[in-house]
């Protein structure tokens, strides 16, 4: 079954669950697996709880036609989210940074929700699973999406941008926290800049922190609305 066919199922059953205990009637269960668990083992539980279909990647658990076998469940979830994003005609704001991502996201949501119906990342679910799940929760009533993006290694923001395709971007700041996956501060800057690179490519706009000289250099030739203590800030 290709992604277009799975998307057709999603449109009929637009609630995604990755925890069999939280499956609701007529939802889609994605059997994700990790280092210490195999989501395929919980397919029967999901079916008993009312799942319309279960997306699996282990043929041993294909009990009946409700179990849809794919090569990789996580990649299918990500591909489905990207496909859904391509069918969503609303502004998407991407937020990343070393600190303050979740707080910034919540502040922006509070302001914009005075006028618009907002869909935003729940809590700090900002990784390769959380971002797709947020995108797949967007429905026709939503008018703006705010997607928080976290990273612990180079290339991860670029990957998340490819799925979420934001037109607007905010890098809150640059710091040296959690360097393990970046090696050094240059790695942090390179990774966060991936959001700016995506916005530049799409001729979008960034919200620029004028109090951070590194961000100013990274934002070269990108349309922006600026903030900060600098007297030149918008």
Coordinates of C-alpha atoms in Angstrom, one line a residue:
X1 CA 0.0 0.0 0.0
X2 CA 1.5 3.3 -1.1
X3 CA 1.4 6.6 0.9
X4 CA -1.6 8.0 -1.2
X5 CA -3.6 4.9 -0.3
X6 CA -2.7 5.2 3.4
X7 CA -3.6 8.9 3.2
X8 CA -7.0 8.0 1.9
X9 CA -7.5 5.8 5.0
X10 CA -6.2 8.7 7.2
X11 CA -8.8 11.1 5.8
X12 CA -11.5 8.6 6.8
X13 CA -9.8 7.9 10.2
X14 CA -7.9 11.1 11.1
X15 CA -6.9 10.2 14.6
X16 CA -3.4 8.8 15.0
X17 CA -2.3 6.7 17.9
X18 CA 1.1 5.3 18.7
X19 CA 0.1 3.9 22.2
X20 CA -2.3 1.0 22.0
X21 CA -3.7 2.0 25.4
X22 CA -4.8 5.3 24.0
X23 CA -6.4 3.9 20.9
X24 CA -10.0 5.2 20.3
X25 CA -12.7 3.9 18.1
X26 CA -11.9 4.3 14.4
X27 CA -8.4 5.6 14.9
X28 CA -5.2 4.5 13.1
X29 CA -2.6 2.8 15.2
X30 CA 1.1 3.1 14.1
X31 CA 3.2 0.3 15.6
X32 CA 6.4 2.2 16.3
X33 CA 9.3 0.4 17.8
X34 CA 12.3 1.5 19.9
X35 CA 15.4 0.1 21.5
X36 CA 13.4 -1.6 24.3
X37 CA 10.0 -2.3 22.8
X38 CA 8.3 -3.5 19.6
X39 CA 5.0 -1.7 18.9
X40 CA 4.0 -4.6 16.6
X41 CA 3.4 -6.7 19.7
X42 CA 0.5 -4.5 20.7
X43 CA -1.5 -4.7 17.5
X44 CA -4.1 -7.0 19.0
X45 CA -4.6 -4.6 21.9
X46 CA -5.1 -1.8 19.5
X47 CA -7.7 -3.7 17.5
X48 CA -9.5 -4.7 20.6
X49 CA -9.6 -1.0 21.6
X50 CA -11.2 -0.1 18.3
X51 CA -8.5 0.8 15.9
X52 CA -9.8 0.9 12.3
X53 CA -6.3 -0.1 10.9
X54 CA -2.9 -0.8 12.3
X55 CA 0.2 0.1 10.4
X56 CA 2.9 -2.5 11.1
X57 CA 6.3 -3.4 9.8
X58 CA 6.6 -7.0 11.0
X59 CA 4.7 -9.6 8.9
X60 CA 4.3 -11.9 11.9
X61 CA 1.7 -9.5 13.2
X62 CA -0.5 -9.2 10.1
X63 CA -3.5 -10.9 11.6
X64 CA -6.1 -9.7 9.0
X65 CA -6.9 -7.0 6.5
X66 CA -6.9 -4.3 9.2
X67 CA -3.1 -4.8 9.6
X68 CA -1.3 -2.9 6.9
X69 CA 2.2 -4.0 6.4
X70 CA 4.8 -1.4 5.4
X71 CA 8.6 -1.5 5.2
X72 CA 9.2 0.9 8.1
X73 CA 6.4 2.2 10.3
X74 CA 8.2 5.3 11.5
X75 CA 9.2 6.4 8.0
X76 CA 5.6 5.8 6.9
X77 CA 4.4 8.0 9.7
X78 CA 6.8 10.7 8.6
X79 CA 5.9 10.3 5.0
X80 CA 2.2 10.5 5.8
X81 CA 2.8 13.7 7.8
X82 CA 4.7 15.3 4.9
X83 CA 2.0 14.3 2.5
X84 CA -0.7 15.8 4.7
X85 CA 1.4 19.0 5.1
X86 CA 1.4 19.3 1.3
X87 CA -2.4 19.3 1.4
X88 CA -2.6 22.0 4.1
X89 CA -2.9 25.6 2.9
X90 CA -2.1 27.4 6.1
X91 CA 0.9 29.3 7.4
X92 CA 3.4 27.1 9.4
X93 CA 5.8 28.7 11.9
X94 CA 8.9 26.7 12.8
X95 CA 10.6 27.3 16.1
X96 CA 14.0 26.0 17.2
X97 CA 16.9 27.2 19.4
X98 CA 19.0 26.0 22.3
X99 CA 16.7 27.4 25.0
X100 CA 13.2 28.7 25.3
X101 CA 11.5 26.8 22.4
X102 CA 8.5 25.6 24.3
X103 CA 8.0 28.9 26.2
X104 CA 8.2 30.9 22.9
X105 CA 5.8 28.5 21.2
X106 CA 3.3 28.9 24.0
X107 CA 3.6 32.7 24.0
X108 CA 3.1 32.9 20.3
X109 CA 0.1 30.5 20.5
X110 CA -1.5 32.7 23.2
X111 CA -1.1 35.8 21.1
X112 CA -2.2 34.4 17.8
X113 CA -5.2 32.5 19.3
X114 CA -6.8 35.9 20.0
X115 CA -7.6 36.0 16.4
X116 CA -6.9 32.6 14.8
X117 CA -7.5 29.0 15.4
X118 CA -4.1 27.6 16.2
X119 CA -2.6 24.1 16.1
X120 CA 0.7 23.9 18.0
X121 CA 3.1 21.2 19.2
X122 CA 1.8 19.6 22.4
X123 CA 4.2 20.1 25.3
X124 CA 7.8 19.5 24.0
X125 CA 7.0 16.8 21.5
X126 CA 9.4 18.3 19.0
X127 CA 11.4 15.4 17.6
X128 CA 11.1 13.0 14.6
X129 CA 8.0 11.5 16.0
X130 CA 6.4 14.5 17.7
X131 CA 6.6 16.8 14.7
X132 CA 4.8 14.3 12.4
X133 CA 2.1 13.7 15.0
X134 CA 1.5 17.4 15.4
X135 CA 1.2 17.9 11.6
X136 CA -1.3 14.9 11.4
X137 CA -3.5 16.5 14.1
X138 CA -4.1 19.6 11.9
X139 CA -7.6 19.7 10.5
X140 CA -9.6 22.0 8.2
X141 CA -10.6 24.3 11.0
X142 CA -7.0 25.2 11.9
X143 CA -5.7 28.5 10.5
X144 CA -2.0 28.6 11.6
X145 CA 0.3 25.9 12.8
X146 CA 3.2 26.4 15.2
X147 CA 5.8 23.6 15.1
X148 CA 8.5 23.3 17.7
X149 CA 11.7 21.5 16.4
X150 CA 14.3 20.0 18.6
X151 CA 17.6 18.5 17.6
X152 CA 20.5 16.6 19.1
X153 CA 22.6 16.1 16.0
X154 CA 23.4 17.9 12.7
X155 CA 20.9 17.5 10.0
X156 CA 17.9 16.9 12.2
X157 CA 16.4 20.4 11.8
X158 CA 16.8 20.1 8.0
X159 CA 15.0 16.7 8.2
X160 CA 12.1 18.2 10.3
X161 CA 11.8 21.2 7.9
X162 CA 11.5 18.8 5.0
X163 CA 8.4 17.3 6.7
X164 CA 6.8 20.5 8.2
X165 CA 7.9 22.9 5.4
X166 CA 7.6 26.1 7.5
X167 CA 7.2 29.5 5.8
X168 CA 8.1 31.4 8.9
X169 CA 11.0 30.6 11.3
X170 CA 12.3 31.6 14.7
X171 CA 15.6 30.6 16.3
X172 CA 15.3 31.7 19.9
X173 CA 19.0 31.7 20.6
X174 CA 22.2 29.7 20.3
X175 CA 24.0 28.1 23.2
X176 CA 26.3 25.3 24.2
X177 CA 23.8 23.0 26.0
X178 CA 23.7 19.4 24.9
X179 CA 26.8 19.4 22.8
X180 CA 27.1 15.6 22.6
X181 CA 25.6 15.2 19.1
X182 CA 27.0 18.5 17.8
X183 CA 30.7 18.1 18.9
X184 CA 31.1 21.9 19.3
X185 CA 29.3 25.2 19.1
X186 CA 29.9 25.4 15.4
X187 CA 27.9 22.2 15.1
X188 CA 25.1 23.9 17.1
X189 CA 25.1 26.9 14.8
X190 CA 25.1 24.7 11.6
X191 CA 22.2 22.7 12.8
X192 CA 20.0 25.6 13.9
X193 CA 20.9 27.5 10.7
X194 CA 19.1 24.6 8.8
X195 CA 15.8 26.3 9.7
X196 CA 17.0 29.6 8.2
X197 CA 18.3 27.8 5.1
X198 CA 14.8 26.3 4.6
X199 CA 13.1 29.6 5.0
X200 CA 15.5 31.3 2.6
X201 CA 14.9 28.6 0.0
X202 CA 11.1 29.1 0.3
X203 CA 11.3 32.9 0.2
X204 CA 9.7 33.0 3.7
X205 CA 10.2 35.3 6.6
X206 CA 12.1 34.9 9.9
X207 CA 11.6 36.5 13.3
X208 CA 15.1 37.6 14.1
X209 CA 16.8 38.2 17.5
X210 CA 18.9 41.3 16.9
X211 CA 20.7 40.8 20.2
X212 CA 22.5 37.7 18.8
X213 CA 25.3 38.5 16.4
X214 CA 25.6 34.9 15.2
X215 CA 21.9 34.9 14.2
X216 CA 22.3 38.2 12.4
X217 CA 25.1 36.7 10.3
X218 CA 23.1 33.5 9.7
X219 CA 20.1 35.5 8.6
X220 CA 21.8 37.1 5.6
X221 CA 19.4 38.1 2.8
X222 CA 16.3 36.6 4.5
X223 CA 13.2 38.7 4.9
X224 CA 12.7 39.3 8.6
X225 CA 10.8 40.9 11.4
X226 CA 13.2 41.7 14.2
X227 CA 13.1 41.9 18.0
X228 CA 15.5 42.7 20.8
X229 CA 16.9 45.5 22.9
X230 CA 18.8 46.8 19.9
X231 CA 17.3 50.2 18.9
X232 CA 17.0 49.0 15.3
X233 CA 14.7 46.1 16.2
X234 CA 11.1 46.2 14.9

